[in-house]
Coordinates of C-alpha atoms and ligand atoms in Angstrom, one line a residue:
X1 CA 3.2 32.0 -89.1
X2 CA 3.2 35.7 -88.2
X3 CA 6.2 37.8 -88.9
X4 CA 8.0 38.8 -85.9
X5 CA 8.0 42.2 -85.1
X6 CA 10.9 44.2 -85.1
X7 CA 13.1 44.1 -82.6
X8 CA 14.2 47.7 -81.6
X9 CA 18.3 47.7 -82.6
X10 CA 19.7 50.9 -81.3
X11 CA 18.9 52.5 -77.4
X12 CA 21.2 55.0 -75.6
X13 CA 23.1 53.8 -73.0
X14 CA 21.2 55.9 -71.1
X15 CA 17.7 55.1 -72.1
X16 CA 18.9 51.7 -70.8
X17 CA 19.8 52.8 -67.4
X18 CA 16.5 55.0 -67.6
X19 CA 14.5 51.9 -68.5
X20 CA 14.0 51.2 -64.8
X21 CA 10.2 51.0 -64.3
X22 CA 8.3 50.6 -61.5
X23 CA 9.9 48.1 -59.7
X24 CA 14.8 34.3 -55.5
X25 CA 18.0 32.9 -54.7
X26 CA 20.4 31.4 -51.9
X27 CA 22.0 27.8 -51.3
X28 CA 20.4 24.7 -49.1
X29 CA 23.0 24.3 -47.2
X30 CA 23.6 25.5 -43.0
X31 CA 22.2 28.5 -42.4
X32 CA 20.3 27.9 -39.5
X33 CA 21.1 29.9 -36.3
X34 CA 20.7 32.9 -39.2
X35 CA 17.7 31.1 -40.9
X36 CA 16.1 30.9 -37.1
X37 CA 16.7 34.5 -35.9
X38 CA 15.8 35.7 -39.4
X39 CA 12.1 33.3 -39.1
X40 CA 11.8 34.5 -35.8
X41 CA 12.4 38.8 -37.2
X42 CA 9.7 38.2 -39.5
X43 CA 7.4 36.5 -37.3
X44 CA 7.2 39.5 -35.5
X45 CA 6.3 41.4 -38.2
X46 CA 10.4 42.8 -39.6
X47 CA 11.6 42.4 -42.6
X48 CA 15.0 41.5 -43.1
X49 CA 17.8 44.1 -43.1
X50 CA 19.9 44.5 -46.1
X51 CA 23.5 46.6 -46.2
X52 CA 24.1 48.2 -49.3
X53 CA 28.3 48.1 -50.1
X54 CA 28.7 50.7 -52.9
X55 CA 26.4 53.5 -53.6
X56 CA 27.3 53.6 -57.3
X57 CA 24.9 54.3 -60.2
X58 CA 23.3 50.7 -59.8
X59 CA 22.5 51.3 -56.0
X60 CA 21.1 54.7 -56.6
X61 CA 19.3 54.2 -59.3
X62 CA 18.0 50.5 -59.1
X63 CA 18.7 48.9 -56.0
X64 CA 18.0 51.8 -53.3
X65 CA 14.6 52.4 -54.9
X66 CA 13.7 48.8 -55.1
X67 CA 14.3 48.4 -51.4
X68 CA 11.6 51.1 -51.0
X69 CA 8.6 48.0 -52.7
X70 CA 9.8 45.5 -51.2
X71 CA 7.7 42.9 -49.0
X72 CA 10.3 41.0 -47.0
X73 CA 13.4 42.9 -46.6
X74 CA 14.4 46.5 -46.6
X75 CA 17.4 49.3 -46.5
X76 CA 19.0 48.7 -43.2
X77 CA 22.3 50.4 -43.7
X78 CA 24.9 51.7 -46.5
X79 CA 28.6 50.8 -46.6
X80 CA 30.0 53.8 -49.1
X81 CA 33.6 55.8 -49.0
X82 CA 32.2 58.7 -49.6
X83 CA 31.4 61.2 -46.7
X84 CA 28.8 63.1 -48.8
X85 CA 26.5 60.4 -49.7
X86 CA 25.5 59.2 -46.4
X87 CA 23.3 62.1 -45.4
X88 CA 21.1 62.1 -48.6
X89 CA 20.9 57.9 -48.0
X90 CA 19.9 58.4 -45.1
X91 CA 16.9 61.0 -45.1
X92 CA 16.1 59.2 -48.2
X93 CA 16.1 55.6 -46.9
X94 CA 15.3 56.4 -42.9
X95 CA 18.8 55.1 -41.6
X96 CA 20.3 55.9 -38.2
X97 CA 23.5 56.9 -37.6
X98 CA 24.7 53.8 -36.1
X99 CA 23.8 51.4 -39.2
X100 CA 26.3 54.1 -41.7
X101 CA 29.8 52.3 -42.5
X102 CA 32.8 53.0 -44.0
X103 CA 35.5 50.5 -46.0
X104 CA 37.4 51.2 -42.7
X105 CA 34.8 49.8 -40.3
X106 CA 33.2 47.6 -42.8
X107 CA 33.9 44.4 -40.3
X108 CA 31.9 45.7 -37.3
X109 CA 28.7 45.3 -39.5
X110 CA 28.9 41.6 -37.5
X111 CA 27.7 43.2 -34.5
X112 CA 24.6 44.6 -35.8
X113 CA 21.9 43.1 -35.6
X114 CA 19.5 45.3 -37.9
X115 CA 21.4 43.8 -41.0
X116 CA 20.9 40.2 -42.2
X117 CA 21.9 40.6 -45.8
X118 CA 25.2 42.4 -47.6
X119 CA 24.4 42.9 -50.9
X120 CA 28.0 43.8 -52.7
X121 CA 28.1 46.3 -55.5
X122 CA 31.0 47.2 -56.1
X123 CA 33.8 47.1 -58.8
X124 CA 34.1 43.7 -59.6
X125 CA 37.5 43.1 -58.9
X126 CA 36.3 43.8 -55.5
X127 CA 33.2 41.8 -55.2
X128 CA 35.3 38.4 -53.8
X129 CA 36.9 40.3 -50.6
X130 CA 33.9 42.2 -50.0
X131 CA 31.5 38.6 -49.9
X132 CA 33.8 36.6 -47.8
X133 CA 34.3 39.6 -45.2
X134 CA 30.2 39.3 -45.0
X135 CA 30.0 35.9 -44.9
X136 CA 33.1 36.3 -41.9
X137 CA 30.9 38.8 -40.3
X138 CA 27.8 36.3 -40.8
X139 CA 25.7 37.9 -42.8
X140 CA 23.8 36.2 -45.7
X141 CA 25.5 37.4 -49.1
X142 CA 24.7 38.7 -52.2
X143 CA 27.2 39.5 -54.8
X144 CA 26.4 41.7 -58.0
X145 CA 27.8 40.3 -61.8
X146 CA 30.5 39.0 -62.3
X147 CA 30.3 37.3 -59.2
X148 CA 34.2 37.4 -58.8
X149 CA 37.2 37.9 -61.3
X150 CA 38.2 34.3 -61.5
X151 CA 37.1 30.9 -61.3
X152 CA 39.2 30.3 -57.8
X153 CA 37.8 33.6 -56.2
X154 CA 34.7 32.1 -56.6
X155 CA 35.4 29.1 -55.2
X156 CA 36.6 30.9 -52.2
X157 CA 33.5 33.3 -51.9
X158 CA 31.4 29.6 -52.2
X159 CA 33.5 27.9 -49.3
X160 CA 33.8 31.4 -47.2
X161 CA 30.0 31.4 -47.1
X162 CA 29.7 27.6 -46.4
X163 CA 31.9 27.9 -43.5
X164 CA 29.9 30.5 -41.9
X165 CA 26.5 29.1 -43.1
X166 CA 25.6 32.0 -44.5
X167 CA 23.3 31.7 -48.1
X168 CA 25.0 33.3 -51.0
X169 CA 22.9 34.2 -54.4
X170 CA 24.3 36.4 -57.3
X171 CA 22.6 39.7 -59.0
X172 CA 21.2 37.6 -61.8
X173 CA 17.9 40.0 -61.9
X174 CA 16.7 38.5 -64.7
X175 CA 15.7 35.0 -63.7
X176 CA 12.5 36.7 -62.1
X177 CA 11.9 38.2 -65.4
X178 CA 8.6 37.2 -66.6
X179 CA 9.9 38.2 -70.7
X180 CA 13.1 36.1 -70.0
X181 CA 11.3 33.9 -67.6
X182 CA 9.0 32.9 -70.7
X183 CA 12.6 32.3 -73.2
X184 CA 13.0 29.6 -70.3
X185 CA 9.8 28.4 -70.8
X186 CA 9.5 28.4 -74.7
X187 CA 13.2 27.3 -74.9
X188 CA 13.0 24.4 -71.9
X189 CA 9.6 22.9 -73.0
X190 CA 10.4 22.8 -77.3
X191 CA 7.0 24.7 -77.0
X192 CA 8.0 25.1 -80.7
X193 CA 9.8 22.7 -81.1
X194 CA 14.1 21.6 -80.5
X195 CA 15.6 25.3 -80.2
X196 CA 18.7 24.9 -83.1
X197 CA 20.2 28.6 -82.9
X198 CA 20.5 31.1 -80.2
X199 CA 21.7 34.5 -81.5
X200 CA 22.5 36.5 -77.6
X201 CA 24.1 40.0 -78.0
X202 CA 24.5 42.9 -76.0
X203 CA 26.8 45.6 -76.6
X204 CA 26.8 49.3 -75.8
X205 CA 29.2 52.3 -76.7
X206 CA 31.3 53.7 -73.5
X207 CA 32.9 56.5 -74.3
X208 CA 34.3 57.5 -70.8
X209 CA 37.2 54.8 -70.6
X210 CA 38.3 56.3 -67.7
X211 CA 36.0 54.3 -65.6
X212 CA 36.7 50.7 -63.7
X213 CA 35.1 49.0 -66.5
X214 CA 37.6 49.9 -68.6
X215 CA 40.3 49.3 -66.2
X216 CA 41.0 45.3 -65.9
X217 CA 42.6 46.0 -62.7
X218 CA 38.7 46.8 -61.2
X219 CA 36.5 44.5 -63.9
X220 CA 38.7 42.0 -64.5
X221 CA 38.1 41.9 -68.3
X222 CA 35.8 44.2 -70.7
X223 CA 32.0 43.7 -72.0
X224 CA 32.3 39.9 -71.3
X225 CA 32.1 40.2 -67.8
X226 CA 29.9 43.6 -67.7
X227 CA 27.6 42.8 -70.0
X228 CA 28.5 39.7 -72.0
X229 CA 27.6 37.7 -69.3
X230 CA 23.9 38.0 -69.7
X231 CA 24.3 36.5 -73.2
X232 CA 26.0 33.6 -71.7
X233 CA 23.4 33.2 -69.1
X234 CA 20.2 34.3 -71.3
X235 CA 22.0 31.3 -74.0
X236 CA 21.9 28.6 -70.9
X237 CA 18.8 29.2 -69.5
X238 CA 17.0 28.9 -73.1
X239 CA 18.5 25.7 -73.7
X240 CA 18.5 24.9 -70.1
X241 CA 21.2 23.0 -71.2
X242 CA 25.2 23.4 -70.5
X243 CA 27.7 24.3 -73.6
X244 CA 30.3 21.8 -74.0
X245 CA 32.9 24.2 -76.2
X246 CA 33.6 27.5 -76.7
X247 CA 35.2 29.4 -79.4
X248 CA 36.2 33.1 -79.3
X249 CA 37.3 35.9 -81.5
X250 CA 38.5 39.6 -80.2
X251 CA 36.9 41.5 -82.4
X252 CA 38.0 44.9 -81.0
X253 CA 37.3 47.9 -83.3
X254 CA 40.1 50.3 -81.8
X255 CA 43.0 48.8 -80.9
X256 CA 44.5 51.5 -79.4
X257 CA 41.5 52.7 -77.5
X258 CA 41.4 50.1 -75.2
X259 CA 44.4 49.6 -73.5
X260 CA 43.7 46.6 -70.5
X261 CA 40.6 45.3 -71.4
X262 CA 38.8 44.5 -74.9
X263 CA 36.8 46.5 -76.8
X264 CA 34.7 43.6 -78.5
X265 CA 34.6 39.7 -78.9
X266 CA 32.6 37.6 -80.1
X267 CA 32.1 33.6 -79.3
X268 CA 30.0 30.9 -80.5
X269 CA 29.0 27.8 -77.5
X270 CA 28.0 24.2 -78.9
X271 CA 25.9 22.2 -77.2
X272 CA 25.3 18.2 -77.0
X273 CA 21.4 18.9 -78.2
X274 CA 22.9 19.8 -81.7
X275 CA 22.5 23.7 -81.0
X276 CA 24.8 26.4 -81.6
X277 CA 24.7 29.9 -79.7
X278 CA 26.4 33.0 -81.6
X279 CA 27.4 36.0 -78.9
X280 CA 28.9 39.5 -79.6
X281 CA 29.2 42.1 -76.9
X282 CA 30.8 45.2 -77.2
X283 CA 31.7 48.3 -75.9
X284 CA 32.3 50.1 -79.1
X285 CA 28.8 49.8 -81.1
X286 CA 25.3 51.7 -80.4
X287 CA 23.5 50.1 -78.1
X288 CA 21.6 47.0 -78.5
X289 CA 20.6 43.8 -76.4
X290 CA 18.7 40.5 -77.8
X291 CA 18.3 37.0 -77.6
X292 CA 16.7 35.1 -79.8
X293 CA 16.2 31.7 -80.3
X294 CA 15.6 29.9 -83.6
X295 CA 13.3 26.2 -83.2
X296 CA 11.9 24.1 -85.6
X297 CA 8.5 25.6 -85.9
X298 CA 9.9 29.3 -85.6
X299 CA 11.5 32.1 -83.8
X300 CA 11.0 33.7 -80.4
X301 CA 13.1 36.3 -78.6
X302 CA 13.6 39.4 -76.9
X303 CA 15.0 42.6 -78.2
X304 CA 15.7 44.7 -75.9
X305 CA 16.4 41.8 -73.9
X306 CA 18.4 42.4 -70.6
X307 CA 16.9 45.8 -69.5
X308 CA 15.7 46.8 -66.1
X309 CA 11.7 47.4 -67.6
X310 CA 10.3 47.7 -71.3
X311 CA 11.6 44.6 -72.4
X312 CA 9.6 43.3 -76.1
X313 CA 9.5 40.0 -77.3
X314 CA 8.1 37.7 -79.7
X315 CA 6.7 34.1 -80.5
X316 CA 6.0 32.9 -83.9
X317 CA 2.6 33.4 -82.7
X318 CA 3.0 37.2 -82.3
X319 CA 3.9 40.0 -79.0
X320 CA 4.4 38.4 -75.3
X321 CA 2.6 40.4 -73.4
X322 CA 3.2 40.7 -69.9
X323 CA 3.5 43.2 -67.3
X324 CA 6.5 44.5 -65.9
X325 CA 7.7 43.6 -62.8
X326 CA 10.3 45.6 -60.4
X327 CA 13.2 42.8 -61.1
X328 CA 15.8 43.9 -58.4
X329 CA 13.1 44.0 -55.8
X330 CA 11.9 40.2 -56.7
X331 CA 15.3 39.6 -56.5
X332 CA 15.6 40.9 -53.0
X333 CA 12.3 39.4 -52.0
X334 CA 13.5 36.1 -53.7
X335 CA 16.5 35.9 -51.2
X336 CA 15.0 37.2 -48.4
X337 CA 12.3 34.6 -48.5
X338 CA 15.1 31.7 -49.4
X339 CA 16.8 33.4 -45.8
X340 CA 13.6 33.6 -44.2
X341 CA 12.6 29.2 -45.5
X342 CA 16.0 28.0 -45.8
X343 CA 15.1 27.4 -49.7
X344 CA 17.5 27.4 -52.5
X345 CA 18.1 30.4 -54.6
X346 CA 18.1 30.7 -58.3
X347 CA 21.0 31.9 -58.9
X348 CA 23.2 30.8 -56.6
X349 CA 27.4 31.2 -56.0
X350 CA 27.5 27.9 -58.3
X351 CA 26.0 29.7 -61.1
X352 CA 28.3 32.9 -60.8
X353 CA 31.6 30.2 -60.7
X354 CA 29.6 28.2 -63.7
X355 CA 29.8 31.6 -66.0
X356 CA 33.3 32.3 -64.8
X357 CA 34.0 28.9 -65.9
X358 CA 32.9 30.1 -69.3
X359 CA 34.3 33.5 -69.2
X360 CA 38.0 31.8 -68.4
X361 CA 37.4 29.4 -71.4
X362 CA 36.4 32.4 -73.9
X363 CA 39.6 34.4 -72.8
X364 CA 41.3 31.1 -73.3
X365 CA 40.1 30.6 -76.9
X366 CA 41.0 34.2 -77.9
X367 CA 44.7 33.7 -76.4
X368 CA 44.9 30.3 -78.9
X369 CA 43.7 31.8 -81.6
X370 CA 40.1 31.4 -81.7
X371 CA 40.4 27.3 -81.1
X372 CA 37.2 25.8 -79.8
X373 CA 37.8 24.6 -76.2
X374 CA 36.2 21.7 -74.4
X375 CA 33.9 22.7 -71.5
X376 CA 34.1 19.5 -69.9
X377 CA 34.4 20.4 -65.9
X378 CA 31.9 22.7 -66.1
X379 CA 29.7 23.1 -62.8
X380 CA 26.7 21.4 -63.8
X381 CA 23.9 23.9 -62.5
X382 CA 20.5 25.2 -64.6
X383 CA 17.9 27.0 -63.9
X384 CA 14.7 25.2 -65.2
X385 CA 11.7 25.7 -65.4
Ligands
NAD1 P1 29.6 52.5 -60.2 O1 30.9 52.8 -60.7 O2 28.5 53.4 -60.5 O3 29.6 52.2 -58.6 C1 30.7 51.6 -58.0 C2 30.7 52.1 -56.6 O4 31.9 51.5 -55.9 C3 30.9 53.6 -56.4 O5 30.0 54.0 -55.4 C4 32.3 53.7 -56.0 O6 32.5 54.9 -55.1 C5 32.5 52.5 -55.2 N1 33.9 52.1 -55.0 C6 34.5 51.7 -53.8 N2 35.8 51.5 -54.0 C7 36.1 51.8 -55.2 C8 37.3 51.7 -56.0 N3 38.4 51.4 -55.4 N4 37.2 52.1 -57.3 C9 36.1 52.4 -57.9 N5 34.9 52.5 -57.2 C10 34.9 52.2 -55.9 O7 29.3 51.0 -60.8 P2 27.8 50.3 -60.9 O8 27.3 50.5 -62.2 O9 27.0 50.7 -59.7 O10 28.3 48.8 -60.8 C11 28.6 48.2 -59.6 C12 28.5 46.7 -59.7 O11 27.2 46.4 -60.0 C13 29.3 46.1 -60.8 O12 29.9 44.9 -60.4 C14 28.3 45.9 -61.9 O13 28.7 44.8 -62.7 C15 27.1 45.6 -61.1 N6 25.9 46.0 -61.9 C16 24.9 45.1 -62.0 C17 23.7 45.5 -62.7 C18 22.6 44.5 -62.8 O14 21.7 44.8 -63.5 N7 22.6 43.4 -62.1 C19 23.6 46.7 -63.2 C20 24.6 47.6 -63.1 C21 25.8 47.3 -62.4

């Protein structure tokens, strides 16, 4: 058996965000007056129309460029507070005047036509009000990570978008992965055998706490629902199998430092297969993302493991080698095509309420003193492969 090769431990936050190289999701149900008129758009040759709502860093520098590769949908129009972003989107992106909004007129995106998707990127705490107003103004949704700040503003983003049969999938980029696509696949099929340990981790040092995401007010909780929440979901989709307890530790470094919101935690997921998952994510070490999975006949993993582009990985038979792919615009394409054939997504609003589920249980465990909860009543939905 070949040694793995070393995982790379320590990137800047920014190299992360930097890692962007070159550049499928929403629900069966309803769906069909927009399913129709969106077959009939790209029957004549359109792509769908997305609405950006937020022009943050993840929108500039991921989301706006991936717009500009992809096959099936495009940059219809940008939803932003800010006066002096909307000329320099919209030489950049080609939009007219009529398709710029505000937070103010937000609602009268249901009278235009050119837009067929809202894609919410906002603060998190935000990201509930924002997707039912789109689904109100009958538009197909997506919602970035976390998809809301609780378990019941999911729900209510899920039933908002069922009574307007609209489709509704959530940011999870890297489930058209090929590296993390392949964890699926090595994980799913015991390609070496029953996976025993999952080691998921992904932490990164902020030192502006003056931002939402240190503010529970706007995130509704620290790294876990930033960050954290890719372990949880790169954990599941190797197993492809659902936890059934949590335990969780606050492991916060500075007390004092972070005032609404934890620094660092750590938790540990059990499953019914016998295997045990072991998660930190922090906002107070160097950064570092991986997930690795321990089977009978060896390891495989990623490291880094959640980035935009330059992922690595390993089998025990040595490097995965595949090429990078532009994940935020297969994401787009994904949903755009589920729109397009009224097909299911990948990710859909089930799977955003399923890891709120978890998150509620992990904040749970730390308030009890690190006592492993049941996760019985958890919304049984997998991706598999
Ligand atoms: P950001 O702070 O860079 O952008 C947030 C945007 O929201 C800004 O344009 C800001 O002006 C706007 N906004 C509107 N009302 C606001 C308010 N009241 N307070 C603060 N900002 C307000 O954040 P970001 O990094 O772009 O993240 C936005 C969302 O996207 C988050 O939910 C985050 O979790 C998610 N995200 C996902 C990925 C991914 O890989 N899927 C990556 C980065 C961020």
């Amino acid at each position: 058996m070949k040694k793995p090769p070393q995982i790379p431990q320590a990137i800047t936050r920014r190299q992360f965000l930097n890692n962007s190289v070159i550049g499928l999701g929403a629900l069966g149900f309803g769906a069909l007056t927009f399913s129709n008129l969106a077959a009939a758009k790209k029957k004549d040759g359109k792509k769908l129309g997305i609405a950006l709502v937020g022009l943050g860093n993840y929108s500039r520098g991921q989301l706006g460029p991936a717009l500009l590769e992809t096959q099936d949908c495009y940059l219809a129009a940008i939803v932003t507070g800010t006066k002096s972003k909307e000329k320099i989107w919209q030489e950049k992106y080609n939009i007219p005047d009529k398709n710029v909004y505000n937070y103010d007129n937000f609602d009268d995106i249901a009278n235009n036509d050119d837009v067929d998707i809202i894609y919410v990127v906002l603060p998190n705490s935000m990201h509930a009000e924002y997707s039912i107003r789109a689904a109100k103004a009958g538009k197909h949704v997506i919602s970035e990570k976390p998809m809301a700040v609780s378990v019941a503003e999911c729900q209510q983003v899920i039933d908002a978008c069922k009574k307007h049969n609209v489709k509704l999938g959530i940011g999870y980029r890297l489930h058209h992965d090929p590296f993390n696509l392949e964890m699926m696949r090595l994980g799913q099929h015991q390609v070496y055998g029953q996976v025993k340990n999952v080691q998921a981790d992904f932490c990164f040092k902020m030192n502006d706490r003056t931002q939402w995401r240190a503010d529970k007010k706007f995130s509704g909780g620290g790294p876990l629902m930033d960050i954290g929440i890719y372990c949880i979901q790169g954990a599941i989709y190797t197993l492809g199998e659902l936890p059934i307890s949590v335990s969780a530790r606050d492991t916060t470094i500075d007390k004092a430092a972070w005032k609404t919101v934890e620094g660092s935690l750590e938790w540990t997921f059990k499953f019914k297969s016998g295997a045990v998952v072991h998660s930190k994510s922090s906002y107070e070490q160097d950064y570092y993302g991986k997930l690795v999975a321990t089977a009978d006949k060896g390891e495989f993993g990623l490291g880094p493991a959640y980035v935009y582009g330059n992922l690595k990985g390993y089998t025990p038979e040595g490097e995965m080698n595949f090429t990078a792919v532009n994940q935020q615009a297969q994401h787009m394409d994904a949903f755009a095509n589920n729109v397009l054939h009224n097909t299911e997504t990948l990710a859909p609003g089930e799977m955003g309420l399923r890891d709120m589920f978890i998150i509620e249980k992990i904040y749970q465990s730390i308030e009890q003193g690190g006592k492993e909860l049941s996760l019985a009543g958890i919304p049984n939905i997998l991706h598999k492969v």
